[in-house]
PDB file of C-alpha atoms in Angstrom:
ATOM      1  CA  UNK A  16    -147.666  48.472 -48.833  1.00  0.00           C
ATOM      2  CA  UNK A  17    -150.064  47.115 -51.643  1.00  0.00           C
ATOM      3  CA  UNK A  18    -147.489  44.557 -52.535  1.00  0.00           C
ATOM      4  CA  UNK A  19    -147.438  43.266 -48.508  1.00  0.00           C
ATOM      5  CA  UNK A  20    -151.397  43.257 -48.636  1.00  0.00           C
ATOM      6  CA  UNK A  21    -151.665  40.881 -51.860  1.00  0.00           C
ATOM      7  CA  UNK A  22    -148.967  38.593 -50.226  1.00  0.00           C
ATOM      8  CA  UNK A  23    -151.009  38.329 -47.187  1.00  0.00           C
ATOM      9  CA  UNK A  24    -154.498  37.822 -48.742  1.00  0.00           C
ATOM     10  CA  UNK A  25    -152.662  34.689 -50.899  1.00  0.00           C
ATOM     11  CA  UNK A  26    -151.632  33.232 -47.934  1.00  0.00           C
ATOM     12  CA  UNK A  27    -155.152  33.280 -46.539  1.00  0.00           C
ATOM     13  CA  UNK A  28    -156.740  32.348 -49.468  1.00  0.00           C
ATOM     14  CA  UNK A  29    -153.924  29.397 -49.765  1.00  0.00           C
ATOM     15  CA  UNK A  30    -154.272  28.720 -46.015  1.00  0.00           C
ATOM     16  CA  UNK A  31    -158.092  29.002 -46.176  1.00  0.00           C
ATOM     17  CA  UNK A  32    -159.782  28.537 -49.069  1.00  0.00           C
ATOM     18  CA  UNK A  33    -161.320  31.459 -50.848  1.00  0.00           C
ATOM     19  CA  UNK A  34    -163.564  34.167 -48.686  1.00  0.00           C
ATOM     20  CA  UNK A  35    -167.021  34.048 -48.976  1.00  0.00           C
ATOM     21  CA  UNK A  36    -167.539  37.591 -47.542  1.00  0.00           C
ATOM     22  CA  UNK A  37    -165.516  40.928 -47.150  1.00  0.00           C
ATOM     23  CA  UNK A  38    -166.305  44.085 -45.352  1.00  0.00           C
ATOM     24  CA  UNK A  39    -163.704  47.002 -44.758  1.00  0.00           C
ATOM     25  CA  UNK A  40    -163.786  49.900 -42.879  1.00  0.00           C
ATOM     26  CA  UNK A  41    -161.848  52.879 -42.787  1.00  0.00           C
ATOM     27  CA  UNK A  42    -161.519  55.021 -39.062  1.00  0.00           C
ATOM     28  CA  UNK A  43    -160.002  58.636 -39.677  1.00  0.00           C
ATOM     29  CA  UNK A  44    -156.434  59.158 -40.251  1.00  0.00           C
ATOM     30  CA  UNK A  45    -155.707  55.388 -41.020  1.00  0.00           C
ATOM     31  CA  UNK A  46    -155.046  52.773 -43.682  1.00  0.00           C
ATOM     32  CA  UNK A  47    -158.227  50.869 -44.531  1.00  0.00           C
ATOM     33  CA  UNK A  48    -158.636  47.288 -42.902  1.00  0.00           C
ATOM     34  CA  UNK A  49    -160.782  44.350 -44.374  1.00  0.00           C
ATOM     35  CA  UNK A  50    -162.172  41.425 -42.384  1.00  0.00           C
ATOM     36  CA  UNK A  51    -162.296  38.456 -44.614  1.00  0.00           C
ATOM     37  CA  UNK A  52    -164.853  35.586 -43.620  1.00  0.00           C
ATOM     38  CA  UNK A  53    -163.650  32.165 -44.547  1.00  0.00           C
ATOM     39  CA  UNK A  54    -166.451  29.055 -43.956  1.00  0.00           C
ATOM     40  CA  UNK A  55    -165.782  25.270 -43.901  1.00  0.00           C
ATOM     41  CA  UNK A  56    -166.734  22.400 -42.480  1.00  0.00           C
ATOM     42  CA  UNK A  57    -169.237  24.653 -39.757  1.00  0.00           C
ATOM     43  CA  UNK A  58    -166.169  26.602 -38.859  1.00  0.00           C
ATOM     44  CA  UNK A  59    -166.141  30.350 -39.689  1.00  0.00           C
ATOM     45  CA  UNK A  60    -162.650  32.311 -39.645  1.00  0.00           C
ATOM     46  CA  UNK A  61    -162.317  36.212 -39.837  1.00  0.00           C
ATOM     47  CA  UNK A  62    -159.045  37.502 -40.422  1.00  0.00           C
ATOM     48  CA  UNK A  63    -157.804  41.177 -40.964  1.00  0.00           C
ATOM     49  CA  UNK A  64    -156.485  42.249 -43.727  1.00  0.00           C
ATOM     50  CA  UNK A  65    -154.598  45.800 -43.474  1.00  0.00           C
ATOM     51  CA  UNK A  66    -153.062  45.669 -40.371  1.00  0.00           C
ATOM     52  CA  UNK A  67    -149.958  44.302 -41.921  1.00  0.00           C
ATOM     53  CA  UNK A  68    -149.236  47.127 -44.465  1.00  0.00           C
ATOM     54  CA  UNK A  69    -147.291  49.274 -41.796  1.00  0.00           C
ATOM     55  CA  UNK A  70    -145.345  47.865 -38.959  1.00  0.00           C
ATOM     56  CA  UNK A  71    -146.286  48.213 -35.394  1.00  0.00           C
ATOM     57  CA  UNK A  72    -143.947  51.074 -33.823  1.00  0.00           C
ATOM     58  CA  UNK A  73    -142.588  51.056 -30.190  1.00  0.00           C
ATOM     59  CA  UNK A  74    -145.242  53.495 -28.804  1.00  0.00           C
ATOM     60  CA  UNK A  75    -142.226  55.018 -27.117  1.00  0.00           C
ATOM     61  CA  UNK A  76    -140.118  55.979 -29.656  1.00  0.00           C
ATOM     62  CA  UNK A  77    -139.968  59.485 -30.794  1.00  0.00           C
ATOM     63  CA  UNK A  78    -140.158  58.195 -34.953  1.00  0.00           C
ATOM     64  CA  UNK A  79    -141.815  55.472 -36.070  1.00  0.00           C
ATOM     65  CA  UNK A  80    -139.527  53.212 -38.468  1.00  0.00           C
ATOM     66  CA  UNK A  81    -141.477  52.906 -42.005  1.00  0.00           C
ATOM     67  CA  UNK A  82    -139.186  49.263 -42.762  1.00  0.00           C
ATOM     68  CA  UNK A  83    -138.872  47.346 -39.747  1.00  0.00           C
ATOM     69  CA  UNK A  84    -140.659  46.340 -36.837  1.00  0.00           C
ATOM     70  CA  UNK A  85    -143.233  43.892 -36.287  1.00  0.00           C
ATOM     71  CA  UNK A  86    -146.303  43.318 -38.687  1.00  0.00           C
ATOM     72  CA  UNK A  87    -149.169  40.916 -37.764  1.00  0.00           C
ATOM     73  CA  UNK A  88    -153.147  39.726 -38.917  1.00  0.00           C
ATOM     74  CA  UNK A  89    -155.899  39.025 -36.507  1.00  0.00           C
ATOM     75  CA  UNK A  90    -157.753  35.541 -37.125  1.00  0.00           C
ATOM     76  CA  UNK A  91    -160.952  34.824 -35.194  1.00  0.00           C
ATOM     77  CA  UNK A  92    -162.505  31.476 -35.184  1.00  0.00           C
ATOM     78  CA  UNK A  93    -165.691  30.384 -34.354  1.00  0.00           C
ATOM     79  CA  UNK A  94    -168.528  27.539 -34.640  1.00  0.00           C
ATOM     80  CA  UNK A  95    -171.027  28.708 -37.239  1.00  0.00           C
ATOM     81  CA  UNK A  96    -174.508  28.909 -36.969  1.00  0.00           C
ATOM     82  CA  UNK A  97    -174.705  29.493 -33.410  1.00  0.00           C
ATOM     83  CA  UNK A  98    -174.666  32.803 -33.111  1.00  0.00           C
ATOM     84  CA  UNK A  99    -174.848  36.256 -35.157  1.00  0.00           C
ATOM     85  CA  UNK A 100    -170.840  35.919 -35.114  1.00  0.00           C
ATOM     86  CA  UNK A 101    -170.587  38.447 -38.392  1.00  0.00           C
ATOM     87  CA  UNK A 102    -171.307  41.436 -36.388  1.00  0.00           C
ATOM     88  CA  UNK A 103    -167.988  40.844 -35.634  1.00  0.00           C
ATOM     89  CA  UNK A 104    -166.466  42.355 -38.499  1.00  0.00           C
ATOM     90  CA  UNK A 105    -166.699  46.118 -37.909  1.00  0.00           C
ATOM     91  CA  UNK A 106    -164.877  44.975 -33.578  1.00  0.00           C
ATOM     92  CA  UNK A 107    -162.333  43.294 -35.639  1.00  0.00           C
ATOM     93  CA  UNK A 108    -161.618  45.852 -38.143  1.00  0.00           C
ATOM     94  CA  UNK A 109    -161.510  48.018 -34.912  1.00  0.00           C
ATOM     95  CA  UNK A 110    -158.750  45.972 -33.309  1.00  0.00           C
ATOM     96  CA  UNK A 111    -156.657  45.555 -36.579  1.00  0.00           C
ATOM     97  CA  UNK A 112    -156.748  49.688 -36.263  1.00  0.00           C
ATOM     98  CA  UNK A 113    -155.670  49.868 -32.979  1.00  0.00           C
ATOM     99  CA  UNK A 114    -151.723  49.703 -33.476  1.00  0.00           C
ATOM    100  CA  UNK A 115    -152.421  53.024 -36.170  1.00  0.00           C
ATOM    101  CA  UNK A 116    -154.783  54.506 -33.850  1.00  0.00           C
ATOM    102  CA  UNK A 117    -153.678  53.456 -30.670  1.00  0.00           C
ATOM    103  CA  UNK A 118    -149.898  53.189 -31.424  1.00  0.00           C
ATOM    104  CA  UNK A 119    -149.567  49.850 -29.529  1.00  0.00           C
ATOM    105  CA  UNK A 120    -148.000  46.431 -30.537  1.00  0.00           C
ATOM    106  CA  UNK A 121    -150.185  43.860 -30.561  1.00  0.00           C
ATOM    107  CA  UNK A 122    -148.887  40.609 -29.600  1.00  0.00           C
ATOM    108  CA  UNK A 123    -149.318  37.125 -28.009  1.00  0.00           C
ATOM    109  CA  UNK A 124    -150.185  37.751 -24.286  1.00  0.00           C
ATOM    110  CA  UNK A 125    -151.839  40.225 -25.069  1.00  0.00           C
ATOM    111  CA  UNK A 126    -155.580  41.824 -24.205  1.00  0.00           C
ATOM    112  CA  UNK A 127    -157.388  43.931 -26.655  1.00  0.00           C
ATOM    113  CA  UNK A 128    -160.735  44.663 -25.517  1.00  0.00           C
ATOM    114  CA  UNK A 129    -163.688  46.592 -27.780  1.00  0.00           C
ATOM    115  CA  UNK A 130    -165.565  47.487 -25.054  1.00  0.00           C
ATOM    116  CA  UNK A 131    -169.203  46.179 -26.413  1.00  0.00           C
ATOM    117  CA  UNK A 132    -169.896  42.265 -27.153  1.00  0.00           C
ATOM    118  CA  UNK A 133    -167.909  41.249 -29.993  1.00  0.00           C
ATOM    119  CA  UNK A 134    -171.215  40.645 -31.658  1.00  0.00           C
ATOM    120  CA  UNK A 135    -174.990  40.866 -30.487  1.00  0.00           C
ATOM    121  CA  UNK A 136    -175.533  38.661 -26.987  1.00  0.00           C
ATOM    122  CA  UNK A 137    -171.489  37.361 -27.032  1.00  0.00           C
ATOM    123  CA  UNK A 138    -170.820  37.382 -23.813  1.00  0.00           C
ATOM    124  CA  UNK A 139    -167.069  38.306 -24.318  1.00  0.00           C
ATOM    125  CA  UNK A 140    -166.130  42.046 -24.602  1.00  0.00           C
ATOM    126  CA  UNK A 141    -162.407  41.210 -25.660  1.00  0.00           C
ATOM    127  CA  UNK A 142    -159.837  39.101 -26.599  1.00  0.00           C
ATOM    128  CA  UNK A 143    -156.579  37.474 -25.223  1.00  0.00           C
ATOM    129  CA  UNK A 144    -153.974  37.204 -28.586  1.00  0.00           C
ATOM    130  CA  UNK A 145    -152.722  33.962 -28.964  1.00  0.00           C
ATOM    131  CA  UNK A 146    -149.281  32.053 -30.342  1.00  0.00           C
ATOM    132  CA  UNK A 147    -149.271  32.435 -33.745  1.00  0.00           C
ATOM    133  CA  UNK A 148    -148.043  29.272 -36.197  1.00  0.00           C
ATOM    134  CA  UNK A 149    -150.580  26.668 -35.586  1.00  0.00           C
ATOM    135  CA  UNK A 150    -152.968  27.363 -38.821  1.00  0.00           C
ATOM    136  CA  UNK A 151    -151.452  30.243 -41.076  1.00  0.00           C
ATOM    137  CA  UNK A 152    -147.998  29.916 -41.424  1.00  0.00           C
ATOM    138  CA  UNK A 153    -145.984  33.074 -40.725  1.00  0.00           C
ATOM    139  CA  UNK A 154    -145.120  34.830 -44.163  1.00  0.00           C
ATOM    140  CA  UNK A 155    -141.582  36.027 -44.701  1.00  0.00           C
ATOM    141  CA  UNK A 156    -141.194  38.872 -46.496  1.00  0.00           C
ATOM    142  CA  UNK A 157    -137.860  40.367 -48.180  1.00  0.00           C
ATOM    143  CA  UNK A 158    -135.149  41.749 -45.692  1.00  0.00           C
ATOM    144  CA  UNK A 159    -135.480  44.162 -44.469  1.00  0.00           C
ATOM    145  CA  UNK A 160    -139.034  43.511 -43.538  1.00  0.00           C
ATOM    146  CA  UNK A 161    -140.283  41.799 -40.690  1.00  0.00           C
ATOM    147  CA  UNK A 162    -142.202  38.497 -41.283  1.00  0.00           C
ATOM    148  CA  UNK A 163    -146.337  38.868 -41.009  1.00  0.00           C
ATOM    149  CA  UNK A 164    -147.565  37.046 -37.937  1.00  0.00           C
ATOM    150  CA  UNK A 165    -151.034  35.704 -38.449  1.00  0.00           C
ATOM    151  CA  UNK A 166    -152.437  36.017 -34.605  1.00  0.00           C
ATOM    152  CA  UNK A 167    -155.461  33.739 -33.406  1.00  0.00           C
ATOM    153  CA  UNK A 168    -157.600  35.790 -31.013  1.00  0.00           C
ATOM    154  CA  UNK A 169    -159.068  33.882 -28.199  1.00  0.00           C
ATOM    155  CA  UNK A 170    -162.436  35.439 -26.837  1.00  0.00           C
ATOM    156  CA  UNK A 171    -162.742  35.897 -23.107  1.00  0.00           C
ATOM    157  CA  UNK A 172    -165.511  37.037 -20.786  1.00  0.00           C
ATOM    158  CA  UNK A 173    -165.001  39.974 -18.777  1.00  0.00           C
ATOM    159  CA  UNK A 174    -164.040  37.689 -15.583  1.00  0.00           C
ATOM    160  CA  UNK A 175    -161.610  35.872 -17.503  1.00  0.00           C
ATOM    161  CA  UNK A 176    -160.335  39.076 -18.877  1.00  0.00           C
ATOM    162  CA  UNK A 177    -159.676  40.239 -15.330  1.00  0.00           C
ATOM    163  CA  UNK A 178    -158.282  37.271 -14.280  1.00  0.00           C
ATOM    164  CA  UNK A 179    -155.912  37.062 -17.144  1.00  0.00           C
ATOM    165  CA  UNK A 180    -154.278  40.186 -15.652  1.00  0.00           C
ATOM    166  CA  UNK A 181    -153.649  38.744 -12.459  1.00  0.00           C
ATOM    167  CA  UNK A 182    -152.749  35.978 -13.046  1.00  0.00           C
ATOM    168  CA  UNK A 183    -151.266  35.954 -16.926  1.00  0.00           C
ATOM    169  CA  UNK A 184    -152.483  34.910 -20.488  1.00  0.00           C
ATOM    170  CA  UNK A 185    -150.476  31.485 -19.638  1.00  0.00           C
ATOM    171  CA  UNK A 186    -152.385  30.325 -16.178  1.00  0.00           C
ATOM    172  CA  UNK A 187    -155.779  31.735 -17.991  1.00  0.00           C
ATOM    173  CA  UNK A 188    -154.696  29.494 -21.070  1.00  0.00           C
ATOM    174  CA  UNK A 189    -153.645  25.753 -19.014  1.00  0.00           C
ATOM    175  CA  UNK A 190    -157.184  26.664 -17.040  1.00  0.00           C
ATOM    176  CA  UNK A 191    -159.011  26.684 -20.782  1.00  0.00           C
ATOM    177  CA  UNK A 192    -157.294  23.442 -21.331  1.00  0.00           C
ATOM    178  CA  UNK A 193    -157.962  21.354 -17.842  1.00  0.00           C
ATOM    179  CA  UNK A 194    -161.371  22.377 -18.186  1.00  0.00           C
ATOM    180  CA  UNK A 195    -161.876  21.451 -21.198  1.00  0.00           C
ATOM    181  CA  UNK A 196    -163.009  25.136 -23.100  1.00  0.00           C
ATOM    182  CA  UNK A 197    -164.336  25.141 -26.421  1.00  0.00           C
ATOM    183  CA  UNK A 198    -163.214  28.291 -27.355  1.00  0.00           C
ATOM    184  CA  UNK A 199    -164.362  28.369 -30.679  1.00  0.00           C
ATOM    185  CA  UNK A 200    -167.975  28.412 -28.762  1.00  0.00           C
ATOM    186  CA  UNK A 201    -169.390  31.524 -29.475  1.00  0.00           C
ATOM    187  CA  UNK A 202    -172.079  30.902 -26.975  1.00  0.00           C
ATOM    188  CA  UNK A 203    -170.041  29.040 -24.326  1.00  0.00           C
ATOM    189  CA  UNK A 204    -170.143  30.419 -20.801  1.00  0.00           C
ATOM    190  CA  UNK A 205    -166.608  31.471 -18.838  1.00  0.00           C
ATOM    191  CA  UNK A 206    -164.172  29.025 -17.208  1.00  0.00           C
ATOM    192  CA  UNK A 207    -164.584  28.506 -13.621  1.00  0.00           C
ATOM    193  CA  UNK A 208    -162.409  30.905 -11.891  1.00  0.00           C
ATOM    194  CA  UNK A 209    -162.379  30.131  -7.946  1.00  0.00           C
ATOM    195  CA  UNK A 210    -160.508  26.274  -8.151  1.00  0.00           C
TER     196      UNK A 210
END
């Protein structure tokens, strides 16, 4: 487990740079997950660190496989400055828990919510997972481990959110895009909805 950890925080750190901030938290009855803050250039990512160690089990099936299934990070980015976006940290840490707490895969298409703003005045409450691949690399590890997925997490409003399940994370994601969404915006308002 401690051997998948340090392979995943040297691909951040090689990916990233090196953090400027840590927190962890520990919920009852599960591994302990960090948040890692990474600045540059104005642009803060946090990215889990713990979620990995175990692999997400198929909530259906009667014993959870210790080796194989799939293992994954959460990576949030935002604009800094704009916001108090490092109240994030303990929502995140709360999310990387959720396949140990929950028992539930987390992957792209996905909707985790936290229930509260993601951090003081956000207006988003949760989070549709992206593709992974774009900025962290997957990391292979030896067979007969799966490969860790680093997963960017896209914040949505609560309208978005709800349209997302009607309509699916890819109609939600093309309307982002013709509209021209900053979603690294921690302040920006929700898409238009009714066109």
């Amino acid at each position: 487990m401690s051997d998948v950890l340090e392979l995943v925080e040297a691909r951040l750190r090689t990916t990233l740079g090196e953090p400027d901030a840590r927190a962890a938290v520990t919920f009852l009855g599960t591994d302990r997950i960090e948040v890692l803050r990474f600045v540059d250039n104005g642009v803060v990512r946090y990215a889990t660190l713990g979620m990995s160690a175990q692999p997400m089990a198929d909530p259906t099936a009667v014993v959870a496989d210790p080796v194989r299934g799939p293992r994954a990070e959460l990576v949030l980015t935002v604009r800094g400055g704009r916001a108090d976006t490092d109240k994030a940290l303990r929502p995140l840490a709360v999310l990387g828990a959720s396949p140990q707490v929950e028992g539930v895969i987390v992957a792209p298409g996905a909707s985790l919510d936290v229930g509260e703003p993601l951090w003081p005045g956000a207006p988003f409450t949760s989070v549709l997972v992206a593709e992974p691949g774009g900025l962290i690399e997957d990391l292979e590890l030896d067979e007969p481990l799966d490969p860790v997925r680093f997963l960017p997490l896209l914040p949505m409003t609560p309208n978005e959110s709800a349209w997302k399940r009607v309509h699916g994370a890819e109609a939600l994601q093309e309307r982002w895009l013709r509209h021209g969404t900053d979603l690294r915006d921690p302040l920006r308002t929700g898409v238009p909805l009714d066109d």
